PDB file of C-alpha atoms and ligand atoms in Angstrom:
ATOM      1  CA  UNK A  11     -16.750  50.148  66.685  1.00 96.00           C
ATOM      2  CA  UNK A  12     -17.117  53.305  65.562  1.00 97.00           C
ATOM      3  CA  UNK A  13     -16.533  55.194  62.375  1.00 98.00           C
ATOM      4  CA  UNK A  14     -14.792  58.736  62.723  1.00 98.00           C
ATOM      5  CA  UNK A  15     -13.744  61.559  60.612  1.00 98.00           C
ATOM      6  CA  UNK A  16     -12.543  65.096  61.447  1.00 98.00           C
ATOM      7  CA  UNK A  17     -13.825  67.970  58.819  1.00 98.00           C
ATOM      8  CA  UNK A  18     -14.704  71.591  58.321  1.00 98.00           C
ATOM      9  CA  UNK A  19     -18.816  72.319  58.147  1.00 98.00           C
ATOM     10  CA  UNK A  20     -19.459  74.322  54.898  1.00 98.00           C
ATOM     11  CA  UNK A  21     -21.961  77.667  55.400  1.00 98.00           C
ATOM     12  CA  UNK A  22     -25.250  77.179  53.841  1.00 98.00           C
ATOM     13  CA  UNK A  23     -24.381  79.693  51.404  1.00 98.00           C
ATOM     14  CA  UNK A  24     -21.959  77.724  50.039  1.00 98.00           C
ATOM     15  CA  UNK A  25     -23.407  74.781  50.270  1.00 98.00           C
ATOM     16  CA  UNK A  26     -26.092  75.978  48.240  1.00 98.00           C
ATOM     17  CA  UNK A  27     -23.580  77.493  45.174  1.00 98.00           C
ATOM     18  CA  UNK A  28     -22.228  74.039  45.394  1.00 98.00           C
ATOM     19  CA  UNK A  29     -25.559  72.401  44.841  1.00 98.00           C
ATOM     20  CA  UNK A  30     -25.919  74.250  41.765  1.00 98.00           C
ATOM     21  CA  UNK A  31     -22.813  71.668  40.581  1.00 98.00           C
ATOM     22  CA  UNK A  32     -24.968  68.583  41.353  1.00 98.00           C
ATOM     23  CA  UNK A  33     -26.945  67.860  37.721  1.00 97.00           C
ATOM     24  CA  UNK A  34     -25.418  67.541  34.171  1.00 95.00           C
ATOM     25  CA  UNK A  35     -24.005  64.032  34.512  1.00 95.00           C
ATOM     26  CA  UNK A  36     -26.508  60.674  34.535  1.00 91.00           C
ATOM     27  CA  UNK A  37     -26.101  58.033  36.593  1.00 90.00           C
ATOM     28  CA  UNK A  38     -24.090  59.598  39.442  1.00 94.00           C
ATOM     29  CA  UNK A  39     -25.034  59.583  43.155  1.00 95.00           C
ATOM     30  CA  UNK A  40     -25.188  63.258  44.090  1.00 97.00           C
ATOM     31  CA  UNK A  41     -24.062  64.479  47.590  1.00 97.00           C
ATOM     32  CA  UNK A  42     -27.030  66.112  49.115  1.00 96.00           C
ATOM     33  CA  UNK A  43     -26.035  69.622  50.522  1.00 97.00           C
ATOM     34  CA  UNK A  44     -26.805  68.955  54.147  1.00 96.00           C
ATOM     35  CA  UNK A  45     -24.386  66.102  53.696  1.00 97.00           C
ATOM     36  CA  UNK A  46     -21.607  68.102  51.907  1.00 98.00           C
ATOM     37  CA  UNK A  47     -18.169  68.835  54.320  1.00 98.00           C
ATOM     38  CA  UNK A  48     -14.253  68.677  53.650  1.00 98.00           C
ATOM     39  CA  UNK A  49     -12.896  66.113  55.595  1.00 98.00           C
ATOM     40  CA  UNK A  50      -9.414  66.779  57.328  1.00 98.00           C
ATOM     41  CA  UNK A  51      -8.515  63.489  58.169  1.00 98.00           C
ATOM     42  CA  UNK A  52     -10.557  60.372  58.182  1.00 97.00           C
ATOM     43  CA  UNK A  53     -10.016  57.865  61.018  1.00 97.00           C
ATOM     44  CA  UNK A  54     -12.176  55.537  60.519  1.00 96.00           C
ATOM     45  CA  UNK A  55     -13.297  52.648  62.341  1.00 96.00           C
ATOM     46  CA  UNK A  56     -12.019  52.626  65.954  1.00 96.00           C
ATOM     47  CA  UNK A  57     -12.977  50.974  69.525  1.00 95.00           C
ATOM     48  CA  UNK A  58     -15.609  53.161  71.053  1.00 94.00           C
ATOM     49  CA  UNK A  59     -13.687  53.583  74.234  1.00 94.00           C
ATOM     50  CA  UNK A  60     -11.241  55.663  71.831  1.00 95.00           C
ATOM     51  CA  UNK A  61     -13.544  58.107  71.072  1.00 96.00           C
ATOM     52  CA  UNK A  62     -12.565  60.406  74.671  1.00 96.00           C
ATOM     53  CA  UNK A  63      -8.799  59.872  73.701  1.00 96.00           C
ATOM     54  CA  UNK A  64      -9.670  61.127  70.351  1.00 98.00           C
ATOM     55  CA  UNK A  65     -11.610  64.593  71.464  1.00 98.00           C
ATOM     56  CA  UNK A  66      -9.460  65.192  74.286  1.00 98.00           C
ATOM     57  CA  UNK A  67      -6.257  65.297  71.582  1.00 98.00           C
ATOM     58  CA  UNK A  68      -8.619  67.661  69.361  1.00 98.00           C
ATOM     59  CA  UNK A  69      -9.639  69.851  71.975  1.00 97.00           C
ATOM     60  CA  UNK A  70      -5.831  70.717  72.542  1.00 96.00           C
ATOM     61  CA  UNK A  71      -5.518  71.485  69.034  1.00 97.00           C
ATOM     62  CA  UNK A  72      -4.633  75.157  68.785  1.00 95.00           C
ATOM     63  CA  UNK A  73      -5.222  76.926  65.383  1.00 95.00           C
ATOM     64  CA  UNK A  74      -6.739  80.260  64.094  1.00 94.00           C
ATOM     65  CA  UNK A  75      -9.643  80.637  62.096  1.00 96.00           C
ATOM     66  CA  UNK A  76      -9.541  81.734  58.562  1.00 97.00           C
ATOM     67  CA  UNK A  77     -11.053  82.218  55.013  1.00 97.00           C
ATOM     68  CA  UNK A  78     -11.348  79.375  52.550  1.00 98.00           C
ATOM     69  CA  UNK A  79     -12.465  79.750  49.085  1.00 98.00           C
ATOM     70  CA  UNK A  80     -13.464  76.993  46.679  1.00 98.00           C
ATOM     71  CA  UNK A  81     -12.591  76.347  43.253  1.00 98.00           C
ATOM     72  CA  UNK A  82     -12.747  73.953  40.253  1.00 98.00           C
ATOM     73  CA  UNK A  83     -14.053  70.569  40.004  1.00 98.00           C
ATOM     74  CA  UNK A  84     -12.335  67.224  39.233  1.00 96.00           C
ATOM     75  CA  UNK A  85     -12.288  63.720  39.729  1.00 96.00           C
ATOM     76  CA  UNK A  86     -10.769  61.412  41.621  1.00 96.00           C
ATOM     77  CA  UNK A  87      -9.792  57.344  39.811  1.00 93.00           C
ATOM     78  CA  UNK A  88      -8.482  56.961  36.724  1.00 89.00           C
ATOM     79  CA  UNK A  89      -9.715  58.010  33.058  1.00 84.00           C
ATOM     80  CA  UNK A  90     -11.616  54.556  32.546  1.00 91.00           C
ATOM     81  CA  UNK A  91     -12.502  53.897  35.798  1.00 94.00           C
ATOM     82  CA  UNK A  92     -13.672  57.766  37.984  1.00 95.00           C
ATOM     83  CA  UNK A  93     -15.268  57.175  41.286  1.00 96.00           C
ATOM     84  CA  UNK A  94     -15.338  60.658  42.812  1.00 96.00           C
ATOM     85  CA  UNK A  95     -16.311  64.190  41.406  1.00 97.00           C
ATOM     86  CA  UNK A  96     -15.265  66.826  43.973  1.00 98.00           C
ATOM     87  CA  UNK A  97     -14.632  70.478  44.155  1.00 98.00           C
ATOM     88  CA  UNK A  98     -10.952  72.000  45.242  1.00 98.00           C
ATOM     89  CA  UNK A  99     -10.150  74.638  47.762  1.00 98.00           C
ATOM     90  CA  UNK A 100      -7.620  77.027  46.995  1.00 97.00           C
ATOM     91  CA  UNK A 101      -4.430  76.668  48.396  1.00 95.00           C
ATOM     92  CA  UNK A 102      -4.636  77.865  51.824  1.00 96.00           C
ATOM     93  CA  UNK A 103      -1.303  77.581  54.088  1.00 96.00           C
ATOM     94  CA  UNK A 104      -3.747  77.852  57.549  1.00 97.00           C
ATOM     95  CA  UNK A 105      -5.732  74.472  56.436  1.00 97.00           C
ATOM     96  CA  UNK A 106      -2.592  73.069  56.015  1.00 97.00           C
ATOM     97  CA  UNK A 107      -1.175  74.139  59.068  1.00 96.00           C
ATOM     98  CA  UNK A 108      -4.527  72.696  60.544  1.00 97.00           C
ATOM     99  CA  UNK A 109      -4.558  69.608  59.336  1.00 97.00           C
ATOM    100  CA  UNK A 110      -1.150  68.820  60.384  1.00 97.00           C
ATOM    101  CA  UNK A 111      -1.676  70.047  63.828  1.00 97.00           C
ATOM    102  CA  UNK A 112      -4.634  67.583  64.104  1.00 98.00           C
ATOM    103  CA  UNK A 113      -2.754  64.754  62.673  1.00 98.00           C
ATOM    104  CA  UNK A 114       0.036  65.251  65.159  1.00 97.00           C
ATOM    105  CA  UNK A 115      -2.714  65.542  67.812  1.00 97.00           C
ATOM    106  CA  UNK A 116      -4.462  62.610  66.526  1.00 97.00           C
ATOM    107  CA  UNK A 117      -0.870  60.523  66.543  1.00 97.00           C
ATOM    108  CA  UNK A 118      -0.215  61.894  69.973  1.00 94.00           C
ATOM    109  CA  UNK A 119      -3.503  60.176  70.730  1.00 93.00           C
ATOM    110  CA  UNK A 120      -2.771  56.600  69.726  1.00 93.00           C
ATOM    111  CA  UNK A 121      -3.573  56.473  65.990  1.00 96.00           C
ATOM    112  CA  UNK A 122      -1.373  55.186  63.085  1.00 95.00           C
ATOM    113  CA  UNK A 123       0.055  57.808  61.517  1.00 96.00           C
ATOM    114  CA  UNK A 124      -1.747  59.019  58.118  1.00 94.00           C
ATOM    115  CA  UNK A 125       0.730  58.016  54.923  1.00 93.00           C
ATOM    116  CA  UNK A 126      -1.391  59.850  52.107  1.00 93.00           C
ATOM    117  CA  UNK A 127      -1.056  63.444  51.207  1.00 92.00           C
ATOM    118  CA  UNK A 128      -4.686  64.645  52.095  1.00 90.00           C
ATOM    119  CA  UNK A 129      -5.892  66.062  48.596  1.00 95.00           C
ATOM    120  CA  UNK A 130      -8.764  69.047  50.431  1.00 97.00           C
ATOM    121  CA  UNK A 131     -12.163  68.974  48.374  1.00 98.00           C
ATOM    122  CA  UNK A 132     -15.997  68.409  48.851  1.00 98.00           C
ATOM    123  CA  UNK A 133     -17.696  65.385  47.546  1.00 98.00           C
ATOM    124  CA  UNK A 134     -20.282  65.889  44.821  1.00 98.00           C
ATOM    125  CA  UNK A 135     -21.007  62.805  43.457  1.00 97.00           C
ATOM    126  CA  UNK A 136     -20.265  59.157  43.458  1.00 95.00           C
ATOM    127  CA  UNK A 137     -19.576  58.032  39.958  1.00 94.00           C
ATOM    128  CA  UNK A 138     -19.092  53.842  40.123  1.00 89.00           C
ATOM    129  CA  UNK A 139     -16.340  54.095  37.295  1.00 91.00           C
ATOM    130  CA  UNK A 140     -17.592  56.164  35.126  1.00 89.00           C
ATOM    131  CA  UNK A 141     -15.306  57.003  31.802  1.00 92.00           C
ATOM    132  CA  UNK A 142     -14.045  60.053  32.237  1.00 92.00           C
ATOM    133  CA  UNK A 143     -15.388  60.848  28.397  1.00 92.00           C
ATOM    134  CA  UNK A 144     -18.825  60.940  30.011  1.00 93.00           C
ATOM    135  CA  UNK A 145     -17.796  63.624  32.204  1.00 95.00           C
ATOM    136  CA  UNK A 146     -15.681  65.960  29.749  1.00 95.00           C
ATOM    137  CA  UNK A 147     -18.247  68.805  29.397  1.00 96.00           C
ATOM    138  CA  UNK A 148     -19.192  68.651  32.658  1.00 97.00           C
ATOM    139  CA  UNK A 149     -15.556  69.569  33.583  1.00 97.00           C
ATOM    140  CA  UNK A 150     -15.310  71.899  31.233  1.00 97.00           C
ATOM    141  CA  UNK A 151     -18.905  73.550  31.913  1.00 97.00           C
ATOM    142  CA  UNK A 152     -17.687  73.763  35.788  1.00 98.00           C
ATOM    143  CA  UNK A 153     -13.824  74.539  35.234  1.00 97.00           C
ATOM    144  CA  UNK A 154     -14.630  78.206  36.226  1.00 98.00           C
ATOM    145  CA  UNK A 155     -16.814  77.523  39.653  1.00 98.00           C
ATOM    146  CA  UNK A 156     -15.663  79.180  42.364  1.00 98.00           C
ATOM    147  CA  UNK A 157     -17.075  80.014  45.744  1.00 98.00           C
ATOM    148  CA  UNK A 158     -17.253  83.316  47.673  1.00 98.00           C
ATOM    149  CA  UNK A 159     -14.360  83.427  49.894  1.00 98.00           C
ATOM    150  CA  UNK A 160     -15.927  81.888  53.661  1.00 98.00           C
ATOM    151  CA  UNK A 161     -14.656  82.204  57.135  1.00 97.00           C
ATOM    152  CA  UNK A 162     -13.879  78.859  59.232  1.00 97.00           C
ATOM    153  CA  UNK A 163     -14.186  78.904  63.519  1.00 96.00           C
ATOM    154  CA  UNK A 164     -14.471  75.756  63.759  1.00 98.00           C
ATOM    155  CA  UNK A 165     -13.566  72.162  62.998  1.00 98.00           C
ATOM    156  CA  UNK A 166     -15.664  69.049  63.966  1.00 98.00           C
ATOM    157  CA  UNK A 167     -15.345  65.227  64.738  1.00 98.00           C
ATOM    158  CA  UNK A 168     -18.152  63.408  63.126  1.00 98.00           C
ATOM    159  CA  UNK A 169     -18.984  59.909  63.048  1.00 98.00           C
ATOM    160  CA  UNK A 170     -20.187  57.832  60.367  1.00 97.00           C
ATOM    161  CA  UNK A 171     -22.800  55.427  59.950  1.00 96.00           C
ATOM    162  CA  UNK A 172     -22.644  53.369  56.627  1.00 93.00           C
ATOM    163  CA  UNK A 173     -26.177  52.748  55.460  1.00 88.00           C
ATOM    164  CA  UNK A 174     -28.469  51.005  52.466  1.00 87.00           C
ATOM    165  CA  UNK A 175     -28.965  54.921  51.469  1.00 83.00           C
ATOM    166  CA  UNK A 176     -25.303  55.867  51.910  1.00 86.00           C
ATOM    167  CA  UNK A 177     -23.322  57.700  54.933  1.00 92.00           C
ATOM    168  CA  UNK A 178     -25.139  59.400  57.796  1.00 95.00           C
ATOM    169  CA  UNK A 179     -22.403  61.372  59.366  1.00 97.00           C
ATOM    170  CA  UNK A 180     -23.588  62.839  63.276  1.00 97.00           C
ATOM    171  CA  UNK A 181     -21.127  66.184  64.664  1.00 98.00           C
ATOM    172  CA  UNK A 182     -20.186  64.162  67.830  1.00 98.00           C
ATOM    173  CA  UNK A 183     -17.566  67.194  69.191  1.00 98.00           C
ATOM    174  CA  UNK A 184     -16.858  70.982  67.623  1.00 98.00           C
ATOM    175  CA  UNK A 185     -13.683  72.805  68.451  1.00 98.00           C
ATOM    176  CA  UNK A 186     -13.172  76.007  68.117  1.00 98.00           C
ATOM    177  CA  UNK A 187     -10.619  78.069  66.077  1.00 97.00           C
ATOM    178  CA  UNK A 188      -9.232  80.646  68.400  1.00 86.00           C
ATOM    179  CA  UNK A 189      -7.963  83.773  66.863  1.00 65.00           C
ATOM    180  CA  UNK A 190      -4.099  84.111  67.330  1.00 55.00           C
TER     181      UNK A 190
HETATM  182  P1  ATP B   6     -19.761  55.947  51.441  1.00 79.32           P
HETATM  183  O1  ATP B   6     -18.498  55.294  51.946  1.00 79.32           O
HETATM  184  O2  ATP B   6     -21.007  55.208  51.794  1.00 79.32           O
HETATM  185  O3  ATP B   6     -19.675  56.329  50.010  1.00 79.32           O
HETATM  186  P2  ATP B   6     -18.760  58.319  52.678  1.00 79.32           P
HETATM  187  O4  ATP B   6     -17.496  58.019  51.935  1.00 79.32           O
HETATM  188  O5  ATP B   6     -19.323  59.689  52.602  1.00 79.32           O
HETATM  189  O6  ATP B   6     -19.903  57.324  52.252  1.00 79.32           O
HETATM  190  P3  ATP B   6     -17.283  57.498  54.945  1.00 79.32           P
HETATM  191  O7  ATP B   6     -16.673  56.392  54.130  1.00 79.32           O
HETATM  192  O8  ATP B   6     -17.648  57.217  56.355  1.00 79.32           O
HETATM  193  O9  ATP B   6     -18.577  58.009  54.211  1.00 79.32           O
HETATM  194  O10 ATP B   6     -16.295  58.714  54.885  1.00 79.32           O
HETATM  195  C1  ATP B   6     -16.463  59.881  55.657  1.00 79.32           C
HETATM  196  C2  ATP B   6     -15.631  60.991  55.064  1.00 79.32           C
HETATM  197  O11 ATP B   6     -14.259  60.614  55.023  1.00 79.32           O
HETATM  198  C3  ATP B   6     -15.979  61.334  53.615  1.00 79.32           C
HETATM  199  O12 ATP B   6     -15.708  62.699  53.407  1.00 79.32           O
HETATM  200  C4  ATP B   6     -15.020  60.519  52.805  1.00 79.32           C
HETATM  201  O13 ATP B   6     -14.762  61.105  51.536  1.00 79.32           O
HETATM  202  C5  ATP B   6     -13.780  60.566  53.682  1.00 79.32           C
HETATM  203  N1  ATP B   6     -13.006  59.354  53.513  1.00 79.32           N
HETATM  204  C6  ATP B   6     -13.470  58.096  53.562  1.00 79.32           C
HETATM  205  N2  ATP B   6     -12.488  57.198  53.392  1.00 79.32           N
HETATM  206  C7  ATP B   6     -11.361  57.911  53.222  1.00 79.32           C
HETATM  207  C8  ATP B   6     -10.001  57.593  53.009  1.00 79.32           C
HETATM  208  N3  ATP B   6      -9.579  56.336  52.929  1.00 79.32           N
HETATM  209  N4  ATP B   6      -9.132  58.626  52.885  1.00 79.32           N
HETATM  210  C9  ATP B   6      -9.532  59.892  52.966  1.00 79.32           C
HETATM  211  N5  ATP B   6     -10.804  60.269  53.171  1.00 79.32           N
HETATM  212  C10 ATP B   6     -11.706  59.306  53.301  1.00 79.32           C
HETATM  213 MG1   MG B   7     -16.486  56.086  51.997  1.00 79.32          MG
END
């Protein structure tokens, strides 16, 4: 088997603006940068023999590139219990149109459809249900982050290999953006 997920590289740039997001709370597993994406759909575990079904339906995925700015930070889970912090995107109609064009593409291909509304952000931290009390001034402290507005040519399939020292995700296909 093999664990798949389709999402948008960030810049360096930005990734570096968002590292400056990673400190302030204790006791939270930070994302490092090089590890830091926005996933646009998350497959996961499929039969390896898949995995050509899977990039030949993304490689007919037509979209144009565009700008994508982030803002904000918030958690996923509930007040007691938060087990994500993240930062947003700003609404952007072109990742939407995107993402649905690689979930058709990815149904087209064989794969139960996706039920959840895909909620866009990058993955700071892990929190293990944390309170969300603990995490109050962080929130507020951050409520004003946003990025520099960043232009996207390409999305990527990565896989996924759970380890003792978290995720090691591997670019396994890139495909481009063309301009309309
Ligand atoms: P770990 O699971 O060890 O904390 P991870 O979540 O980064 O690491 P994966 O579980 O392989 O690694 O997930 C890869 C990407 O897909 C991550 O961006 C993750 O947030 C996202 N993802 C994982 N599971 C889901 C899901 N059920 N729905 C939406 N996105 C998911
Ligand atoms: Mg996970």
């Amino acid at each position: 088997m093999i664990r798949l997920f389709v999402a948008l590289e960030l810049p360096d740039r930005v990734r570096d603006r968002l590292s400056g997001l990673c400190n302030g709370v204790p006791d939270v597993r930070w994302v490092e940068p090089a590890n830091m994406h926005l996933t646009l759909r998350f497959i996961g575990e499929v039969e390896e023999p898949l995995l050509p079904e899977i990039d030949h339906a993304l490689s007919n995925v037509r979209s144009s590139g565009f700008s994508l700015t982030l803002e904000g930070v918030d958690i996923f889970g509930d007040r007691r219990r938060a087990r994500t912090l993240w930062a947003g995107v700003q609404g952007c109609e072109s990742l939407k149109v995107l993402q649905g064009r690689i979930e058709s593409a990815l149904v087209w291909a064989g794969l139960d459809a996706e039920p959840r509304k895909l909620h866009p952000h990058v993955t700071l931290a892990r929190l293990k249900g944390m309170k969300v009390d603990k995490l109050v001034s962080y929130l507020q402290a951050n409520a004003a982050f946003r990025s520099e507005a960043f232009p996207l040519s390409e999305f990527v399939l990565y896989s996924s290999s759970l380890g003792r020292s978290g995720a090691v995700y591997a670019p396994e296909a890139r495909y481009p953006l063309i301009s309309a």
